[in-house]
PDB file of C-alpha atoms and ligand atoms in Angstrom:
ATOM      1  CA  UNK A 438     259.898 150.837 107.088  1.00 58.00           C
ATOM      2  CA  UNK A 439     257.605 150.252 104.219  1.00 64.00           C
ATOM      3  CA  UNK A 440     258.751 146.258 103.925  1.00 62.00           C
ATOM      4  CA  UNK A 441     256.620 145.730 100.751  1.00 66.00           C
ATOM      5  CA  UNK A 442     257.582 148.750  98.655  1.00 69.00           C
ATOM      6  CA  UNK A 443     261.482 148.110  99.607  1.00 66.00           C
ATOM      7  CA  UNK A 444     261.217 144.402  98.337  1.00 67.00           C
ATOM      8  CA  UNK A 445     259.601 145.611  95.204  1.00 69.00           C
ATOM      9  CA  UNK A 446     262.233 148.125  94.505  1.00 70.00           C
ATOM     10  CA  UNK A 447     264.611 145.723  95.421  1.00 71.00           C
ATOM     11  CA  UNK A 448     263.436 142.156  94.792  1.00 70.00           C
ATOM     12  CA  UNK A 449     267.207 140.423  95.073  1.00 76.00           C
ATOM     13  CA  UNK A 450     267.664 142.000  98.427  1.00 84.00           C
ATOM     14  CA  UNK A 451     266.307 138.983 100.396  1.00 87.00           C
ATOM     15  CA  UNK A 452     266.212 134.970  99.723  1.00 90.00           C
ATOM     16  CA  UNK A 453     264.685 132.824 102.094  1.00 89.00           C
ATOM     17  CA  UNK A 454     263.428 129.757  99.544  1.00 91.00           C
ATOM     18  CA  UNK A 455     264.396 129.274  95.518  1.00 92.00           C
ATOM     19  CA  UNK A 456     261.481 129.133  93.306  1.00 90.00           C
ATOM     20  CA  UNK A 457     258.977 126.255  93.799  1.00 91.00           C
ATOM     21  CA  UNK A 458     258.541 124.745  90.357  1.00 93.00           C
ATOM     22  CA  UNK A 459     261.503 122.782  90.400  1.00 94.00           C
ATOM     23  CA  UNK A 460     262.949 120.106  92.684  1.00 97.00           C
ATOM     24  CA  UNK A 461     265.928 121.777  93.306  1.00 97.00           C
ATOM     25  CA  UNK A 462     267.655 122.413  97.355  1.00 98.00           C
ATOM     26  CA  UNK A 463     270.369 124.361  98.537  1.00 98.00           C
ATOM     27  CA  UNK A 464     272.023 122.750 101.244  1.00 98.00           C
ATOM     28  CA  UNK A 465     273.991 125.669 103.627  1.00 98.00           C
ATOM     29  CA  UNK A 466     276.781 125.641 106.217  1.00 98.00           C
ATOM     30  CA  UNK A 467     277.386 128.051 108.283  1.00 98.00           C
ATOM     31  CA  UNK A 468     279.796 129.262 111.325  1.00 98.00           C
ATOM     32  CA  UNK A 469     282.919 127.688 109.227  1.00 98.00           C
ATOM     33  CA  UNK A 470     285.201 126.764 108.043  1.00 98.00           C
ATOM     34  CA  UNK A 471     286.134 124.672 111.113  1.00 98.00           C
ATOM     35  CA  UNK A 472     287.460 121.345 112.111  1.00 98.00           C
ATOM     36  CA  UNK A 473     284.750 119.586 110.237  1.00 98.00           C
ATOM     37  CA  UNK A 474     284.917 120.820 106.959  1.00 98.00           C
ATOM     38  CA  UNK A 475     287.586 119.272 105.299  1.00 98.00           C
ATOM     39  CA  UNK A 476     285.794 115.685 105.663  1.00 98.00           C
ATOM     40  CA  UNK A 477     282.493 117.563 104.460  1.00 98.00           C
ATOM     41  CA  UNK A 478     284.069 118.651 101.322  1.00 98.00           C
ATOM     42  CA  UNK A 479     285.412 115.244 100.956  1.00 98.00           C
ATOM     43  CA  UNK A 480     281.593 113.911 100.856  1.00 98.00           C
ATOM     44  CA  UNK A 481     280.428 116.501  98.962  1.00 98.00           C
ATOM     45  CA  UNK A 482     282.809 115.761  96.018  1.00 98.00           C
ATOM     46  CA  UNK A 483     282.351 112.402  96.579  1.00 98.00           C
ATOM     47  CA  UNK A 484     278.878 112.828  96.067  1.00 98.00           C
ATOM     48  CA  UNK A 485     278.805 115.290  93.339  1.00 98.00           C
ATOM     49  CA  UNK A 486     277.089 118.091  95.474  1.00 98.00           C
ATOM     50  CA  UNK A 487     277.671 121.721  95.248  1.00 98.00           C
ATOM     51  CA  UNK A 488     276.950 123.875  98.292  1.00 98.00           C
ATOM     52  CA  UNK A 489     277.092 127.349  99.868  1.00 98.00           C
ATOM     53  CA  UNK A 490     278.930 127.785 102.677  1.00 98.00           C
ATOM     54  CA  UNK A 491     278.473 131.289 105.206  1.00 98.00           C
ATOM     55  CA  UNK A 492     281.832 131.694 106.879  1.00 98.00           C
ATOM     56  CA  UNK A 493     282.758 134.148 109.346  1.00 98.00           C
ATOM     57  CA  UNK A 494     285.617 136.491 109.042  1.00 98.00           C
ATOM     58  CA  UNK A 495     287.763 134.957 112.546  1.00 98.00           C
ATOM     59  CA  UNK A 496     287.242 131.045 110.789  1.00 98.00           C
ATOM     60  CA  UNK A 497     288.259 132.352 107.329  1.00 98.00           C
ATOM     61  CA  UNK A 498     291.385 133.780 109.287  1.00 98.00           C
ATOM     62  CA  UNK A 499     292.154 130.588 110.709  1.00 98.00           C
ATOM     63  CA  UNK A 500     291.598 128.435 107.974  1.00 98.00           C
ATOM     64  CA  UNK A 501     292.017 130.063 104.596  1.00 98.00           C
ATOM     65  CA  UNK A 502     293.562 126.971 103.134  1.00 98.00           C
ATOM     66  CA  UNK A 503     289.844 125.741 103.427  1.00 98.00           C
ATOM     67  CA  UNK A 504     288.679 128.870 102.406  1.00 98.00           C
ATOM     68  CA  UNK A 505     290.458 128.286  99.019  1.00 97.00           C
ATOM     69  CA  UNK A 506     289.287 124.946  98.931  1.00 98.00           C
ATOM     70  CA  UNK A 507     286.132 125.376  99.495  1.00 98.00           C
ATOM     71  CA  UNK A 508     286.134 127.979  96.313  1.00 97.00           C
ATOM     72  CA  UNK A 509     288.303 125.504  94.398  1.00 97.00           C
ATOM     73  CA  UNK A 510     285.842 122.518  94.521  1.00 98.00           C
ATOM     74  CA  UNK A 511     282.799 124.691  93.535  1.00 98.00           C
ATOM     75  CA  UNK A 512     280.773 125.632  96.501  1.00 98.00           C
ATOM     76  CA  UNK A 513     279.807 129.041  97.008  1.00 98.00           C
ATOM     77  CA  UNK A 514     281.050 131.343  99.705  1.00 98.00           C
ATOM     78  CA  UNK A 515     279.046 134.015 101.797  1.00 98.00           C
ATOM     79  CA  UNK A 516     279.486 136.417 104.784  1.00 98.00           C
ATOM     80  CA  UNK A 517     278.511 135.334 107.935  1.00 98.00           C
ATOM     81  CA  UNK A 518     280.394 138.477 109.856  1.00 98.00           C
ATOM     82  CA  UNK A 519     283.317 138.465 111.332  1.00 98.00           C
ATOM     83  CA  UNK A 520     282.949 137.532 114.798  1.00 97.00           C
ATOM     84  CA  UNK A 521     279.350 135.855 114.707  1.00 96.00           C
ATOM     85  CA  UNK A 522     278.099 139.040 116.707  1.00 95.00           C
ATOM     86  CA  UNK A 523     274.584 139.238 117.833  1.00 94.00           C
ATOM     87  CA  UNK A 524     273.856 142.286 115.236  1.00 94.00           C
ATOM     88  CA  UNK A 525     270.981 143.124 117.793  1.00 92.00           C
ATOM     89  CA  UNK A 526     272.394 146.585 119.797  1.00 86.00           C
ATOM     90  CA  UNK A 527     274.217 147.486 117.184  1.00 95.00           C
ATOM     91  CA  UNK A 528     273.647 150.355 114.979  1.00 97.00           C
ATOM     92  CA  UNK A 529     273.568 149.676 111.114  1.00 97.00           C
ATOM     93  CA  UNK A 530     276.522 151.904 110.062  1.00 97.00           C
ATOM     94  CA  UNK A 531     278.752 150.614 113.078  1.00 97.00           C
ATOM     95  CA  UNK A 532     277.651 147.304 112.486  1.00 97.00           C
ATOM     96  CA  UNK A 533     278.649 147.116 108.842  1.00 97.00           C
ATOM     97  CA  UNK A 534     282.092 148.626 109.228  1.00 98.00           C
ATOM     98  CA  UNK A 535     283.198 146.468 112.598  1.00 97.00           C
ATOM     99  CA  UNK A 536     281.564 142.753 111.772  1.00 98.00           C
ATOM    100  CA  UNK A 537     280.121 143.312 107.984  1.00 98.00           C
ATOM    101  CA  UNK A 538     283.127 144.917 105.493  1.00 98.00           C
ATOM    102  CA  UNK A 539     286.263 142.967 108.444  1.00 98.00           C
ATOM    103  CA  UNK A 540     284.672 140.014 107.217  1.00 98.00           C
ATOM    104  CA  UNK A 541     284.518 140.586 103.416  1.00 98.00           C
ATOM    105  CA  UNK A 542     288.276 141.488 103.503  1.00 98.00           C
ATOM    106  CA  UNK A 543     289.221 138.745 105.647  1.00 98.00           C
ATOM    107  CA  UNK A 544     287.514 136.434 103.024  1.00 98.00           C
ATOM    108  CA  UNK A 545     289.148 138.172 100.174  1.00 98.00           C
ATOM    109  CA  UNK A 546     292.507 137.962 102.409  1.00 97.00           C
ATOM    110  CA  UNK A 547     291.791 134.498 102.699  1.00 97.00           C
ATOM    111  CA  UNK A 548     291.886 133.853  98.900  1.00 95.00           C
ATOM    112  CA  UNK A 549     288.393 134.759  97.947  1.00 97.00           C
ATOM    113  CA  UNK A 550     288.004 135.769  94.042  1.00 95.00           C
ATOM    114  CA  UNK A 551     285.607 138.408  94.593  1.00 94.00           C
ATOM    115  CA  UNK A 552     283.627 140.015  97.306  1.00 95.00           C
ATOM    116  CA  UNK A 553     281.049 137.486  98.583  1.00 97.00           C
ATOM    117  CA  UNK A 554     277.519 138.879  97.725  1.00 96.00           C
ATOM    118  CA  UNK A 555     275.802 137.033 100.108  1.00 97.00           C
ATOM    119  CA  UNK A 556     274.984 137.755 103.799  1.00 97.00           C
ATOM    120  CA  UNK A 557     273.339 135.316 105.869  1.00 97.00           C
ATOM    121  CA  UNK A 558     273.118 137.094 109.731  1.00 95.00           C
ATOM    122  CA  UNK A 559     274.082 135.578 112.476  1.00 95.00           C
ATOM    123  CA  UNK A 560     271.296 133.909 115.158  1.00 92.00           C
ATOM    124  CA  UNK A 561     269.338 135.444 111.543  1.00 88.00           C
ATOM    125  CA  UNK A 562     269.199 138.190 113.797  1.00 87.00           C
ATOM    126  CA  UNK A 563     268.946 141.784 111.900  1.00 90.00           C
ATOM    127  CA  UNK A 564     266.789 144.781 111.719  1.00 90.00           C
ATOM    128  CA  UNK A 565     265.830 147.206 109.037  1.00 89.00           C
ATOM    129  CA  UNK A 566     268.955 149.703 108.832  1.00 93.00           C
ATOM    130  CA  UNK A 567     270.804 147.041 108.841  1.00 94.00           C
ATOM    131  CA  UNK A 568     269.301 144.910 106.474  1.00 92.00           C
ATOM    132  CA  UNK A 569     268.860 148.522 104.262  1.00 91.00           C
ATOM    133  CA  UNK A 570     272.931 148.830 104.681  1.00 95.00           C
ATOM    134  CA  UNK A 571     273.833 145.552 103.560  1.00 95.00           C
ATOM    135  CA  UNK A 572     271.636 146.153 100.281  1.00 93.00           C
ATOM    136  CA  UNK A 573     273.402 149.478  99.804  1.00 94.00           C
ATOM    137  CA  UNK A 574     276.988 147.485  99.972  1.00 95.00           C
ATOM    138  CA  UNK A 575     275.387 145.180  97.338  1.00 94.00           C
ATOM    139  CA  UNK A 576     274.400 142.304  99.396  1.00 96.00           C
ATOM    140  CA  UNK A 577     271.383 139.539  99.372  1.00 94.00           C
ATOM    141  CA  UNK A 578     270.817 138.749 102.929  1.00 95.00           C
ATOM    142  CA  UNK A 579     269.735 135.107 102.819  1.00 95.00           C
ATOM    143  CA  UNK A 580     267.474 133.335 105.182  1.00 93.00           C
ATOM    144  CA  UNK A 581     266.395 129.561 105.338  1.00 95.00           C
ATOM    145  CA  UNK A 582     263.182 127.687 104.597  1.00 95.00           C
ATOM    146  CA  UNK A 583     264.000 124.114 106.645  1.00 97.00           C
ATOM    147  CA  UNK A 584     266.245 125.091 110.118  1.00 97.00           C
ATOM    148  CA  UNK A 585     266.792 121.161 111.371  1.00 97.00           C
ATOM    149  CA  UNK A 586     268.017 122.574 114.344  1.00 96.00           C
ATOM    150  CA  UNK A 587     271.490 120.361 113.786  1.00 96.00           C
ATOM    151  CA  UNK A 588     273.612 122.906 116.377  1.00 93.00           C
ATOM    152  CA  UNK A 589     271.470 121.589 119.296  1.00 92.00           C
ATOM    153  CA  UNK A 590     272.599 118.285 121.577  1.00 90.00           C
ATOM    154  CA  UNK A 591     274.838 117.022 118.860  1.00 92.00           C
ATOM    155  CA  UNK A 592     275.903 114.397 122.080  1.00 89.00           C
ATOM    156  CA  UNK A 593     271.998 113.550 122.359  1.00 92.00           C
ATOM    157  CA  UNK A 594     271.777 109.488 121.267  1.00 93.00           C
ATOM    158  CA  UNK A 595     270.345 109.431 117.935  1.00 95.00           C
ATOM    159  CA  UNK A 596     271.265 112.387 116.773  1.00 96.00           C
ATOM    160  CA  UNK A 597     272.184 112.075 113.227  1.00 97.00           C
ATOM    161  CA  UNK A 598     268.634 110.480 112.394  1.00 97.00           C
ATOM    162  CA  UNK A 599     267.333 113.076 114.584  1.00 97.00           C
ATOM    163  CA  UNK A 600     268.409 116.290 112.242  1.00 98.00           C
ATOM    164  CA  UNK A 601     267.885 113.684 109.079  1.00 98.00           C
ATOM    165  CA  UNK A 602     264.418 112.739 109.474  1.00 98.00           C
ATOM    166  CA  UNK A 603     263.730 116.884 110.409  1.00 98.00           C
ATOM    167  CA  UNK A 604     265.479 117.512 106.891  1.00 98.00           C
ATOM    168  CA  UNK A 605     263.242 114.860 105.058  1.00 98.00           C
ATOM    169  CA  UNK A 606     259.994 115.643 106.799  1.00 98.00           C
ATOM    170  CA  UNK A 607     260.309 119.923 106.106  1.00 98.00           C
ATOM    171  CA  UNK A 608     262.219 119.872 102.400  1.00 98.00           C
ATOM    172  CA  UNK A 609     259.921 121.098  99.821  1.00 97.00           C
ATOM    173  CA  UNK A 610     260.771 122.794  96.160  1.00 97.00           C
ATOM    174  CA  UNK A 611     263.640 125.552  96.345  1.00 96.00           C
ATOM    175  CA  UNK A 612     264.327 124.607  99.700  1.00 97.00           C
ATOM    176  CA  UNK A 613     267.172 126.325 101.808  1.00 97.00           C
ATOM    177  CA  UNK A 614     268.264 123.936 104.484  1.00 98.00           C
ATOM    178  CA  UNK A 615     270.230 125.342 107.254  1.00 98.00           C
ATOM    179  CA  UNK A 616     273.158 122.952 108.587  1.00 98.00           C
ATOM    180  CA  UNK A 617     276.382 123.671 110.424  1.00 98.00           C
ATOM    181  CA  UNK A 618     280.174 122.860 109.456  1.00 98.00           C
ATOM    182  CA  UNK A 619     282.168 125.677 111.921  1.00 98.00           C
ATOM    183  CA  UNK A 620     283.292 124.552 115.444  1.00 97.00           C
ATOM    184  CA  UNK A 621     280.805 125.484 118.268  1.00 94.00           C
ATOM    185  CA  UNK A 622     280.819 128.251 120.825  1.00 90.00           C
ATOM    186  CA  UNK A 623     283.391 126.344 122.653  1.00 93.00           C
ATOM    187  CA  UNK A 624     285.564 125.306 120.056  1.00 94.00           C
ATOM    188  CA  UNK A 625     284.137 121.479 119.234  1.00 95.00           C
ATOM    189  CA  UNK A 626     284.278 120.234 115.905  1.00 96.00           C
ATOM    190  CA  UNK A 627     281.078 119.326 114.813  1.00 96.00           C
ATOM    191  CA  UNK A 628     281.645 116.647 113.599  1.00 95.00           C
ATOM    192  CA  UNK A 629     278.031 114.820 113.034  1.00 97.00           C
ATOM    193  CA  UNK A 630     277.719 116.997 109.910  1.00 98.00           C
ATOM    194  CA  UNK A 631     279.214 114.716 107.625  1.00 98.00           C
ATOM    195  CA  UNK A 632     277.574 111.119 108.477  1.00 98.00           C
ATOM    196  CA  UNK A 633     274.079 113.992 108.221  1.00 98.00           C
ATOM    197  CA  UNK A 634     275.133 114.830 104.783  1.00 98.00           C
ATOM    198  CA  UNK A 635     276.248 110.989 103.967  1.00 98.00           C
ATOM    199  CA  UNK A 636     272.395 110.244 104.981  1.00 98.00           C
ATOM    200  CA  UNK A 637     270.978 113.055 103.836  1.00 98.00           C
ATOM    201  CA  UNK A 638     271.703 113.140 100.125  1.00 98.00           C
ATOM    202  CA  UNK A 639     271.033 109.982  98.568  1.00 98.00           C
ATOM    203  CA  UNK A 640     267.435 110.712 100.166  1.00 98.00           C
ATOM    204  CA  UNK A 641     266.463 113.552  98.679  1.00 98.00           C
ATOM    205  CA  UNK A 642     267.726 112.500  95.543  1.00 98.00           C
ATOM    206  CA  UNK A 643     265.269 109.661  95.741  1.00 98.00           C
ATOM    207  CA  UNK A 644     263.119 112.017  96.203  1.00 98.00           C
ATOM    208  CA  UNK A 645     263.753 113.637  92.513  1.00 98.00           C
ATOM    209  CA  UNK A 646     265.506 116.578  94.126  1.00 98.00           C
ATOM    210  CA  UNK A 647     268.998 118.458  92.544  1.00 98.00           C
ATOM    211  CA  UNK A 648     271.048 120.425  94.547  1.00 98.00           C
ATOM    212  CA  UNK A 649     272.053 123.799  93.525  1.00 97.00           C
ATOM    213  CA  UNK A 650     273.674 126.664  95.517  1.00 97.00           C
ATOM    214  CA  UNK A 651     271.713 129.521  96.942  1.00 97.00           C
ATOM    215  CA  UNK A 652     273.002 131.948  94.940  1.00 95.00           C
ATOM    216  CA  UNK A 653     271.299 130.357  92.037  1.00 95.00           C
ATOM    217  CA  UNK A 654     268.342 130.514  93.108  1.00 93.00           C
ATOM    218  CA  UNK A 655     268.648 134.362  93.316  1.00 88.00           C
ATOM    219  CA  UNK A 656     269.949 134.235  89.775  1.00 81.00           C
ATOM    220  CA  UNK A 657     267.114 132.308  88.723  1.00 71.00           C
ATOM    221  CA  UNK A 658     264.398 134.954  89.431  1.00 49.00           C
TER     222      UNK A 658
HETATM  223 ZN1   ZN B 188     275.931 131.180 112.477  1.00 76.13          ZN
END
């Protein structure tokens, strides 16, 4: 696949930072919603932030009260498959109708306005049919540009500063910082995300920065 003439033709297929002239972030959870993310969205309209949120299809399904809410108090909502399958293995057109379209009508199902537009992959994992279907269904995959790492050892001691002080030393203009508000593999809440967030915000806006969804940084192009 010829990468560079497919971005050309199709320059809102892929997002993996926002334009750099502007101190703006979008901070992302993924894997939700789970058992964290009603405290999260507490903080986040405590603290005036608007976020984008990738939820899978089986959370959406077991949680679309949050699903609502999470649409309710702002944030933006994008596909993050339904069952957090590995895409690798699969092929495009069977991977788009068993993890990729389940998942759009199970956020729809769960109250979603409008088909989500945004795909983020899980593990980021996806290869050229697949990243070819999801821009013939409409959809911007989108990547990150800062990956804390916040899904490892959340039990380690220190933690919390741990995935903060990654955040503060990788952010840079348009940043897209990857963080996680679904339960884990085995079903934990993970629960850290919210004292990261508490921490996290009032130090980047000391740092100048705004924080915008990712969508609008695809808009903004
Ligand atoms: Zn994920």
């Amino acid at each position: 696949m010829d990468w560079h003439r497919f971005l050309h033709t199709a320059p809102q297929a892929y997002l993996g930072r926002g334009a750099t002239d502007r101190r703006a972030l979008a901070l992302t959870f993924d894997d939700g919603p789970g058992q964290a993310t009603p405290a999260l969205l507490d903080l986040l309209c405590e603290l005036e932030v608007t976020a984008s949120f990738f939820c899978t299809g089986q959370a959406a399904r077991a949680h679309p009260e949050l699903i609502a809410r999470i649409q309710r108090e702002g944030h933006e909502i994008g596909n993050h498959s339904l069952t957090h399958a590995d895409a690798r293995g699969f092929a495009a057109q069977d991977w788009l109708a068993r993890e990729v379209l389940p998942a759009a009508v199970a956020l729809r199902e769960a109250g979603l306005a409008r088909s989500p537009e945004l795909f983020r992959p899980a593990y980021g994992e996806i290869d050229e049919a697949q990243f070819q279907a999801l821009a013939g269904e409409g959809y911007a995959v989108v990547g990150w540009s800062v990956d804390p790492r916040d899904w490892l050892e959340p039990q380690a001691p220190g933690y919390v500063s741990c995935v903060v002080e990654s955040v503060l030393a990788r952010i840079h203009p348009g940043a897209i910082v990857l963080l996680h508000d679904g339960d884990d593999e085995q079903g934990r809440a993970r629960d850290g995300i919210v004292e990261i967030v508490r921490r996290l915000v009032p130090a980047l806006r000391g740092q100048g920065y705004e924080f915008v969804t990712a969508g609008r940084f695809l808009r903004a192009d």
